[in-house]
Amino acid sequence: MTASGPSKGKGDLDTVVLRHISGASAEIYLFGATLCSYKTSDGKERIFLSPGSAFDGQKAIRGGVPLVFPQFGRPDERLPQHGFARTTKWALKSVEDSEEESVAVLTLSDSTETHELWPHAFKLEFHVAVSSTSLTMRLRIQNCGADAFKAQALLHTYFHIPEISDVVVRGLIGRTYIDKVAGGERKKETEVDILVPSFTDRVYLGEAASTKDVLLTQRGGSALFAISNSAQIADESKPCDVVVWNPYEGASPGDLPVPSFKQFICIEPGLVGSTFELPTAQYAELEQRIFAL
Ligand code: TA6
């Protein structure tokens, strides 16, 4: 197992690279603590990165796993879309190896810059663990202020897949979802196997506080990923929302040149169906565990 301290990635931005004895690896940019690569022990890249992504240290990286906090979307127009966590440079707290896994922890605390946008004291910790069989990502949010605050948080994971029109998403049947392509209409998921044949932007609302597993397969073919999503607030398991997104050509942003939309699907665990309230000194936590199949 080897894990190295900051090295230089695209755009000469600082990154930390984790290498596990199995050959599995991950690379996290300190900019936004954006994980941009997860290779399984066979050397196969499992995370999508747009060929048009800017690595200028200003614009959010397109692809990887951008971290969304303290808002999802732009309900408060004083803050940037999806908040400021993904466009701020984080600090590398630690890199540790063991037989089981290679782990990096990155941190971000409030600052004069964040107070100008959002007047709360917080500490974020992003924990990434690579093992021979999985990638585990955990975002921990601490309220360091004297009063409770309300926020949203999400792991915006871009999974690399062969072809979006063939992917099948299983595990969300029965959930209510907000269909953002249909003006935010609330619908009930009735399909065991959800296809993504066109622009899709849905917030599947968490119901039971249990961990929510999602299976990604290729129609008529192999399983791609088993994904476990969970949320906690003040050490109590909470229903975890899951966002499913693919823009197809029509909604592809400028840094996602067509036809690169074909090669990813976003499966995003979050607390975003509404804001969550975090009491002073308490923690909220999101975790996504990915098994490439
Ligand atoms: O997670 C889905 C979503 O909220 C979509 O509505 C779309 O905006 C996507 O995130 C990408 O957002 P971004 O700000 O990264 O372009």
mmCIF file of C-alpha atoms and ligand atoms in Angstrom:
data_model
loop_
_atom_site.group_PDB
_atom_site.id
_atom_site.type_symbol
_atom_site.label_atom_id
_atom_site.label_comp_id
_atom_site.label_asym_id
_atom_site.label_seq_id
_atom_site.Cartn_x
_atom_site.Cartn_y
_atom_site.Cartn_z
ATOM 1 C CA MET A 1 0.000 0.000 0.000
ATOM 2 C CA THR A 2 1.333 3.366 -0.800
ATOM 3 C CA ALA A 3 -0.282 6.689 -0.480
ATOM 4 C CA SER A 4 1.485 9.848 -1.380
ATOM 5 C CA GLY A 5 1.184 13.359 -0.131
ATOM 6 C CA PRO A 6 0.133 16.166 -2.478
ATOM 7 C CA SER A 7 1.272 15.724 -6.045
ATOM 8 C CA LYS A 8 0.284 17.713 -9.123
ATOM 9 C CA GLY A 9 -2.673 16.828 -11.310
ATOM 10 C CA LYS A 10 -4.371 18.530 -14.248
ATOM 11 C CA GLY A 11 -4.005 22.288 -14.350
ATOM 12 C CA ASP A 12 -1.077 21.867 -11.967
ATOM 13 C CA LEU A 13 -3.617 21.527 -9.129
ATOM 14 C CA ASP A 14 -2.632 19.701 -5.938
ATOM 15 C CA THR A 15 -3.888 16.160 -5.657
ATOM 16 C CA VAL A 16 -3.472 13.221 -3.309
ATOM 17 C CA VAL A 17 -3.128 9.760 -4.815
ATOM 18 C CA LEU A 18 -4.080 6.620 -2.904
ATOM 19 C CA ARG A 19 -2.651 3.285 -4.063
ATOM 20 C CA HIS A 20 -3.697 0.054 -2.403
ATOM 21 C CA ILE A 21 -1.616 -3.125 -2.459
ATOM 22 C CA SER A 22 -4.366 -4.727 -4.583
ATOM 23 C CA GLY A 23 -3.609 -2.229 -7.343
ATOM 24 C CA ALA A 24 -6.790 -0.233 -6.666
ATOM 25 C CA SER A 25 -6.236 3.524 -6.563
ATOM 26 C CA ALA A 26 -7.958 6.882 -6.188
ATOM 27 C CA GLU A 27 -6.989 10.481 -6.862
ATOM 28 C CA ILE A 28 -8.522 13.410 -5.019
ATOM 29 C CA TYR A 29 -7.966 17.053 -5.985
ATOM 30 C CA LEU A 30 -7.564 19.350 -2.998
ATOM 31 C CA PHE A 31 -9.656 21.806 -5.025
ATOM 32 C CA GLY A 32 -13.146 21.002 -3.834
ATOM 33 C CA ALA A 33 -11.819 17.727 -2.365
ATOM 34 C CA THR A 34 -12.999 16.374 -5.713
ATOM 35 C CA LEU A 35 -12.269 12.699 -6.211
ATOM 36 C CA CYS A 36 -11.530 12.454 -9.932
ATOM 37 C CA SER A 37 -10.360 8.888 -10.296
ATOM 38 C CA TYR A 38 -11.134 5.515 -8.785
ATOM 39 C CA LYS A 39 -9.450 2.569 -10.477
ATOM 40 C CA THR A 40 -10.230 -0.948 -9.374
ATOM 41 C CA SER A 41 -7.451 -3.484 -8.971
ATOM 42 C CA ASP A 42 -7.776 -4.435 -12.650
ATOM 43 C CA GLY A 43 -6.731 -0.873 -13.509
ATOM 44 C CA LYS A 44 -10.168 0.037 -14.898
ATOM 45 C CA GLU A 45 -11.339 3.622 -14.336
ATOM 46 C CA ARG A 46 -14.738 3.653 -12.631
ATOM 47 C CA ILE A 47 -15.362 7.380 -12.293
ATOM 48 C CA PHE A 48 -16.279 9.669 -15.203
ATOM 49 C CA LEU A 49 -14.382 12.888 -15.837
ATOM 50 C CA SER A 50 -15.530 15.218 -18.608
ATOM 51 C CA PRO A 51 -12.989 15.884 -21.365
ATOM 52 C CA GLY A 52 -14.148 19.487 -21.164
ATOM 53 C CA SER A 53 -13.639 19.925 -17.444
ATOM 54 C CA ALA A 54 -11.781 23.065 -16.438
ATOM 55 C CA PHE A 55 -8.971 22.533 -13.961
ATOM 56 C CA ASP A 56 -8.473 26.237 -13.344
ATOM 57 C CA GLY A 57 -9.014 26.221 -9.603
ATOM 58 C CA GLN A 58 -12.065 28.424 -10.093
ATOM 59 C CA LYS A 59 -14.796 26.481 -11.848
ATOM 60 C CA ALA A 60 -16.132 23.267 -10.313
ATOM 61 C CA ILE A 61 -14.568 20.176 -11.844
ATOM 62 C CA ARG A 62 -17.001 18.499 -14.262
ATOM 63 C CA GLY A 63 -17.189 14.871 -13.276
ATOM 64 C CA GLY A 64 -15.610 12.925 -10.452
ATOM 65 C CA VAL A 65 -17.408 13.396 -7.125
ATOM 66 C CA PRO A 66 -18.058 17.098 -6.491
ATOM 67 C CA LEU A 67 -19.101 17.786 -2.883
ATOM 68 C CA VAL A 68 -22.293 19.791 -2.546
ATOM 69 C CA PHE A 69 -22.608 21.984 0.588
ATOM 70 C CA PRO A 70 -24.273 24.039 2.087
ATOM 71 C CA GLN A 71 -26.940 24.101 -0.614
ATOM 72 C CA PHE A 72 -28.148 21.895 -3.480
ATOM 73 C CA GLY A 73 -28.955 23.814 -6.624
ATOM 74 C CA ARG A 74 -29.344 27.525 -5.954
ATOM 75 C CA PRO A 75 -32.234 28.180 -3.567
ATOM 76 C CA ASP A 76 -30.170 31.003 -2.010
ATOM 77 C CA GLU A 77 -28.875 33.091 -4.891
ATOM 78 C CA ARG A 78 -26.272 34.690 -2.650
ATOM 79 C CA LEU A 79 -24.436 31.389 -2.750
ATOM 80 C CA PRO A 80 -23.073 29.660 -5.861
ATOM 81 C CA GLN A 81 -24.929 26.724 -7.434
ATOM 82 C CA HIS A 82 -24.416 23.659 -5.209
ATOM 83 C CA GLY A 83 -22.695 25.797 -2.579
ATOM 84 C CA PHE A 84 -19.010 26.649 -2.128
ATOM 85 C CA ALA A 85 -17.452 23.368 -0.912
ATOM 86 C CA ARG A 86 -16.679 22.128 -4.431
ATOM 87 C CA THR A 87 -14.931 25.350 -5.470
ATOM 88 C CA THR A 88 -12.814 25.923 -2.380
ATOM 89 C CA LYS A 89 -9.355 24.458 -1.726
ATOM 90 C CA TRP A 90 -9.429 21.895 1.094
ATOM 91 C CA ALA A 91 -6.537 20.858 3.342
ATOM 92 C CA LEU A 92 -5.045 17.370 3.399
ATOM 93 C CA LYS A 93 -5.325 16.164 7.006
ATOM 94 C CA SER A 94 -3.937 12.652 6.715
ATOM 95 C CA VAL A 95 -3.008 9.786 4.438
ATOM 96 C CA GLU A 96 -2.821 6.356 6.046
ATOM 97 C CA ASP A 97 -2.317 2.813 4.837
ATOM 98 C CA SER A 98 -3.232 -0.543 6.220
ATOM 99 C CA GLU A 99 -3.535 -4.038 4.832
ATOM 100 C CA GLU A 100 -7.231 -3.441 4.416
ATOM 101 C CA GLU A 101 -7.320 0.028 2.883
ATOM 102 C CA SER A 102 -5.555 3.207 1.917
ATOM 103 C CA VAL A 103 -7.252 6.261 3.399
ATOM 104 C CA ALA A 104 -7.098 10.031 2.866
ATOM 105 C CA VAL A 105 -8.884 12.626 4.974
ATOM 106 C CA LEU A 106 -9.371 16.188 3.733
ATOM 107 C CA THR A 107 -10.848 19.075 5.700
ATOM 108 C CA LEU A 108 -12.513 22.423 5.111
ATOM 109 C CA SER A 109 -13.469 24.928 7.817
ATOM 110 C CA ASP A 110 -15.388 28.179 7.676
ATOM 111 C CA SER A 111 -13.415 31.300 6.779
ATOM 112 C CA THR A 112 -13.951 35.004 6.190
ATOM 113 C CA GLU A 113 -14.732 34.093 2.562
ATOM 114 C CA THR A 114 -17.392 31.552 3.519
ATOM 115 C CA HIS A 115 -18.844 33.871 6.173
ATOM 116 C CA GLU A 116 -19.446 36.448 3.436
ATOM 117 C CA LEU A 117 -21.668 33.871 1.773
ATOM 118 C CA TRP A 118 -22.985 31.845 4.713
ATOM 119 C CA PRO A 119 -22.696 33.129 8.308
ATOM 120 C CA HIS A 120 -22.080 29.826 10.088
ATOM 121 C CA ALA A 121 -19.080 28.086 11.663
ATOM 122 C CA PHE A 122 -18.567 24.561 10.358
ATOM 123 C CA LYS A 123 -15.965 21.890 9.759
ATOM 124 C CA LEU A 124 -16.157 19.410 6.880
ATOM 125 C CA GLU A 125 -14.165 16.210 6.733
ATOM 126 C CA PHE A 126 -14.046 14.087 3.596
ATOM 127 C CA HIS A 127 -12.826 10.557 4.191
ATOM 128 C CA VAL A 128 -11.861 8.386 1.193
ATOM 129 C CA ALA A 129 -10.930 4.746 1.623
ATOM 130 C CA VAL A 130 -9.751 2.434 -1.163
ATOM 131 C CA SER A 131 -9.685 -1.301 -0.562
ATOM 132 C CA SER A 132 -9.248 -4.309 -2.836
ATOM 133 C CA THR A 133 -12.993 -4.440 -3.439
ATOM 134 C CA SER A 134 -14.535 -1.030 -2.811
ATOM 135 C CA LEU A 135 -14.346 2.736 -2.589
ATOM 136 C CA THR A 136 -15.897 4.349 0.476
ATOM 137 C CA MET A 137 -16.526 8.096 0.642
ATOM 138 C CA ARG A 138 -17.799 9.794 3.773
ATOM 139 C CA LEU A 139 -18.614 13.485 4.145
ATOM 140 C CA ARG A 140 -18.869 14.584 7.768
ATOM 141 C CA ILE A 141 -20.315 17.994 8.594
ATOM 142 C CA GLN A 142 -19.865 19.522 12.043
ATOM 143 C CA ASN A 143 -21.694 22.579 13.353
ATOM 144 C CA CYS A 144 -18.982 24.540 15.161
ATOM 145 C CA GLY A 145 -21.181 27.511 15.937
ATOM 146 C CA ALA A 146 -23.299 28.438 18.942
ATOM 147 C CA ASP A 147 -26.608 28.015 17.109
ATOM 148 C CA ALA A 148 -28.209 25.348 14.955
ATOM 149 C CA PHE A 149 -27.995 25.835 11.199
ATOM 150 C CA LYS A 150 -29.917 24.474 8.212
ATOM 151 C CA ALA A 151 -28.126 23.134 5.156
ATOM 152 C CA GLN A 152 -28.137 20.583 2.338
ATOM 153 C CA ALA A 153 -25.325 18.216 1.381
ATOM 154 C CA LEU A 154 -24.692 15.627 -1.353
ATOM 155 C CA LEU A 155 -22.000 13.515 -2.981
ATOM 156 C CA HIS A 156 -22.371 14.205 -6.709
ATOM 157 C CA THR A 157 -20.872 10.952 -8.028
ATOM 158 C CA TYR A 158 -20.380 10.506 -11.795
ATOM 159 C CA PHE A 159 -20.184 6.752 -12.476
ATOM 160 C CA HIS A 160 -18.354 5.721 -15.634
ATOM 161 C CA ILE A 161 -20.575 3.411 -17.720
ATOM 162 C CA PRO A 162 -20.398 2.036 -21.282
ATOM 163 C CA GLU A 163 -23.611 3.648 -22.598
ATOM 164 C CA ILE A 164 -26.338 5.646 -20.812
ATOM 165 C CA SER A 165 -29.142 4.335 -23.025
ATOM 166 C CA ASP A 166 -28.396 0.785 -21.869
ATOM 167 C CA VAL A 167 -27.991 1.403 -18.144
ATOM 168 C CA VAL A 168 -30.547 0.045 -15.668
ATOM 169 C CA VAL A 169 -30.966 1.505 -12.164
ATOM 170 C CA ARG A 170 -32.443 -0.903 -9.610
ATOM 171 C CA GLY A 171 -33.350 -0.348 -5.963
ATOM 172 C CA LEU A 172 -35.519 2.757 -5.990
ATOM 173 C CA ILE A 173 -38.925 1.191 -6.556
ATOM 174 C CA GLY A 174 -41.659 2.552 -4.318
ATOM 175 C CA ARG A 175 -39.860 5.804 -3.572
ATOM 176 C CA THR A 176 -41.416 9.175 -4.203
ATOM 177 C CA TYR A 177 -39.265 11.295 -6.468
ATOM 178 C CA ILE A 178 -39.170 14.926 -7.515
ATOM 179 C CA ASP A 179 -39.034 14.959 -11.300
ATOM 180 C CA LYS A 180 -37.089 18.122 -12.132
ATOM 181 C CA VAL A 181 -37.572 17.467 -15.854
ATOM 182 C CA ALA A 182 -41.333 17.632 -15.268
ATOM 183 C CA GLY A 183 -41.305 20.929 -13.388
ATOM 184 C CA GLY A 184 -40.682 19.364 -10.003
ATOM 185 C CA GLU A 185 -43.743 17.114 -10.091
ATOM 186 C CA ARG A 186 -43.750 14.452 -7.363
ATOM 187 C CA LYS A 187 -44.177 10.918 -8.679
ATOM 188 C CA LYS A 188 -44.007 7.385 -7.325
ATOM 189 C CA GLU A 189 -41.385 5.032 -8.740
ATOM 190 C CA THR A 190 -43.177 1.937 -9.986
ATOM 191 C CA GLU A 191 -40.336 0.329 -11.912
ATOM 192 C CA VAL A 192 -38.018 -2.324 -10.500
ATOM 193 C CA ASP A 193 -35.652 -1.566 -13.372
ATOM 194 C CA ILE A 194 -35.392 2.146 -14.152
ATOM 195 C CA LEU A 195 -34.117 3.026 -17.616
ATOM 196 C CA VAL A 196 -32.602 6.398 -18.511
ATOM 197 C CA PRO A 197 -33.549 6.875 -22.176
ATOM 198 C CA SER A 198 -33.523 10.686 -22.103
ATOM 199 C CA PHE A 199 -32.649 13.738 -19.997
ATOM 200 C CA THR A 200 -33.274 12.616 -16.405
ATOM 201 C CA ASP A 201 -33.030 14.704 -13.247
ATOM 202 C CA ARG A 202 -34.778 13.127 -10.254
ATOM 203 C CA VAL A 203 -34.510 13.445 -6.490
ATOM 204 C CA TYR A 204 -35.601 10.110 -4.999
ATOM 205 C CA LEU A 205 -36.622 10.983 -1.474
ATOM 206 C CA GLY A 206 -35.275 8.887 1.372
ATOM 207 C CA GLU A 207 -37.959 7.084 3.311
ATOM 208 C CA ALA A 208 -36.735 4.395 5.670
ATOM 209 C CA ALA A 209 -33.661 5.362 7.621
ATOM 210 C CA SER A 210 -31.968 2.202 6.408
ATOM 211 C CA THR A 211 -28.997 2.256 4.081
ATOM 212 C CA LYS A 212 -30.307 2.431 0.527
ATOM 213 C CA ASP A 213 -28.663 0.174 -2.003
ATOM 214 C CA VAL A 214 -28.712 0.831 -5.718
ATOM 215 C CA LEU A 215 -27.580 -1.610 -8.380
ATOM 216 C CA LEU A 216 -26.407 -0.377 -11.763
ATOM 217 C CA THR A 217 -26.477 -2.905 -14.591
ATOM 218 C CA GLN A 218 -26.196 -2.806 -18.347
ATOM 219 C CA ARG A 219 -29.407 -3.857 -20.166
ATOM 220 C CA GLY A 220 -29.086 -7.446 -21.243
ATOM 221 C CA GLY A 221 -25.628 -7.565 -19.819
ATOM 222 C CA SER A 222 -23.416 -7.387 -16.824
ATOM 223 C CA ALA A 223 -23.820 -5.752 -13.456
ATOM 224 C CA LEU A 224 -21.745 -2.601 -13.195
ATOM 225 C CA PHE A 225 -21.882 -1.267 -9.635
ATOM 226 C CA ALA A 226 -23.432 -2.056 -6.279
ATOM 227 C CA ILE A 227 -23.848 1.229 -4.417
ATOM 228 C CA SER A 228 -24.717 1.715 -0.761
ATOM 229 C CA ASN A 229 -25.914 5.158 0.344
ATOM 230 C CA SER A 230 -26.545 6.255 3.927
ATOM 231 C CA ALA A 231 -27.056 9.381 6.021
ATOM 232 C CA GLN A 232 -26.831 10.237 9.700
ATOM 233 C CA ILE A 233 -27.638 13.297 11.739
ATOM 234 C CA ALA A 234 -26.394 13.449 15.354
ATOM 235 C CA ASP A 235 -25.453 9.753 15.165
ATOM 236 C CA GLU A 236 -28.993 8.786 14.175
ATOM 237 C CA SER A 237 -29.574 7.090 10.794
ATOM 238 C CA LYS A 238 -31.706 9.239 8.531
ATOM 239 C CA PRO A 239 -33.446 8.566 5.213
ATOM 240 C CA CYS A 240 -30.911 9.198 2.465
ATOM 241 C CA ASP A 241 -32.125 10.923 -0.698
ATOM 242 C CA VAL A 242 -30.676 9.678 -3.993
ATOM 243 C CA VAL A 243 -30.404 11.926 -7.051
ATOM 244 C CA VAL A 244 -30.306 10.339 -10.527
ATOM 245 C CA TRP A 245 -29.081 12.629 -13.294
ATOM 246 C CA ASN A 246 -28.030 12.508 -16.890
ATOM 247 C CA PRO A 247 -28.459 15.598 -19.127
ATOM 248 C CA TYR A 248 -28.299 13.872 -22.480
ATOM 249 C CA GLU A 249 -27.366 16.231 -25.296
ATOM 250 C CA GLY A 250 -30.039 18.850 -24.690
ATOM 251 C CA ALA A 251 -29.042 19.708 -21.131
ATOM 252 C CA SER A 252 -25.314 19.016 -21.346
ATOM 253 C CA PRO A 253 -23.462 22.003 -19.863
ATOM 254 C CA GLY A 254 -20.652 23.641 -21.834
ATOM 255 C CA ASP A 255 -17.909 21.696 -20.072
ATOM 256 C CA LEU A 256 -19.556 18.416 -21.028
ATOM 257 C CA PRO A 257 -18.956 18.205 -24.773
ATOM 258 C CA VAL A 258 -21.414 15.956 -26.653
ATOM 259 C CA PRO A 259 -21.424 12.952 -26.771
ATOM 260 C CA SER A 260 -19.641 12.499 -23.445
ATOM 261 C CA PHE A 261 -23.038 12.396 -21.647
ATOM 262 C CA LYS A 262 -23.257 8.825 -22.973
ATOM 263 C CA GLN A 263 -20.554 7.595 -20.644
ATOM 264 C CA PHE A 264 -21.844 8.463 -17.208
ATOM 265 C CA ILE A 265 -24.761 8.364 -14.859
ATOM 266 C CA CYS A 266 -24.882 10.316 -11.613
ATOM 267 C CA ILE A 267 -26.141 8.424 -8.539
ATOM 268 C CA GLU A 268 -25.889 10.952 -5.743
ATOM 269 C CA PRO A 269 -26.580 10.338 -2.035
ATOM 270 C CA GLY A 270 -27.639 13.419 -0.172
ATOM 271 C CA LEU A 271 -29.782 15.277 2.299
ATOM 272 C CA VAL A 272 -31.356 17.506 -0.337
ATOM 273 C CA GLY A 273 -35.113 16.791 -0.512
ATOM 274 C CA SER A 274 -35.285 19.583 2.021
ATOM 275 C CA THR A 275 -32.779 21.275 4.321
ATOM 276 C CA PHE A 276 -31.599 19.418 7.411
ATOM 277 C CA GLU A 277 -31.129 21.137 10.727
ATOM 278 C CA LEU A 278 -27.868 20.512 12.548
ATOM 279 C CA PRO A 279 -27.778 21.444 16.247
ATOM 280 C CA THR A 280 -24.687 23.135 17.635
ATOM 281 C CA ALA A 281 -21.646 20.834 18.069
ATOM 282 C CA GLN A 282 -23.465 18.020 16.265
ATOM 283 C CA TYR A 283 -22.448 16.094 13.123
ATOM 284 C CA ALA A 284 -24.247 15.101 9.947
ATOM 285 C CA GLU A 285 -22.727 12.412 7.746
ATOM 286 C CA LEU A 286 -23.240 11.069 4.225
ATOM 287 C CA GLU A 287 -21.617 7.873 3.053
ATOM 288 C CA GLN A 288 -21.432 6.178 -0.313
ATOM 289 C CA ARG A 289 -19.784 2.805 -0.710
ATOM 290 C CA ILE A 290 -19.099 1.603 -4.254
ATOM 291 C CA PHE A 291 -18.426 -1.971 -5.319
ATOM 292 C CA ALA A 292 -17.505 -2.275 -8.981
ATOM 293 C CA LEU A 293 -18.849 -5.612 -10.253
HETATM 294 O O1 TA6 B 1 -27.546 16.570 -9.352
HETATM 295 C C1 TA6 B 1 -28.284 16.959 -10.460
HETATM 296 C C2 TA6 B 1 -28.117 18.454 -10.673
HETATM 297 O O2 TA6 B 1 -28.645 19.180 -9.603
HETATM 298 C C3 TA6 B 1 -28.766 18.814 -11.995
HETATM 299 O O3 TA6 B 1 -29.928 19.581 -11.788
HETATM 300 C C4 TA6 B 1 -27.660 19.570 -12.732
HETATM 301 O O4 TA6 B 1 -27.720 20.940 -12.416
HETATM 302 C C5 TA6 B 1 -26.428 18.883 -12.154
HETATM 303 O O5 TA6 B 1 -26.718 18.786 -10.771
HETATM 304 C C6 TA6 B 1 -25.117 19.556 -12.451
HETATM 305 O O6 TA6 B 1 -25.027 20.792 -11.768
HETATM 306 P P1 TA6 B 1 -23.706 21.692 -12.049
HETATM 307 O O7 TA6 B 1 -23.865 22.896 -11.191
HETATM 308 O O8 TA6 B 1 -22.527 20.847 -11.663
HETATM 309 O O9 TA6 B 1 -23.726 21.964 -13.517
#
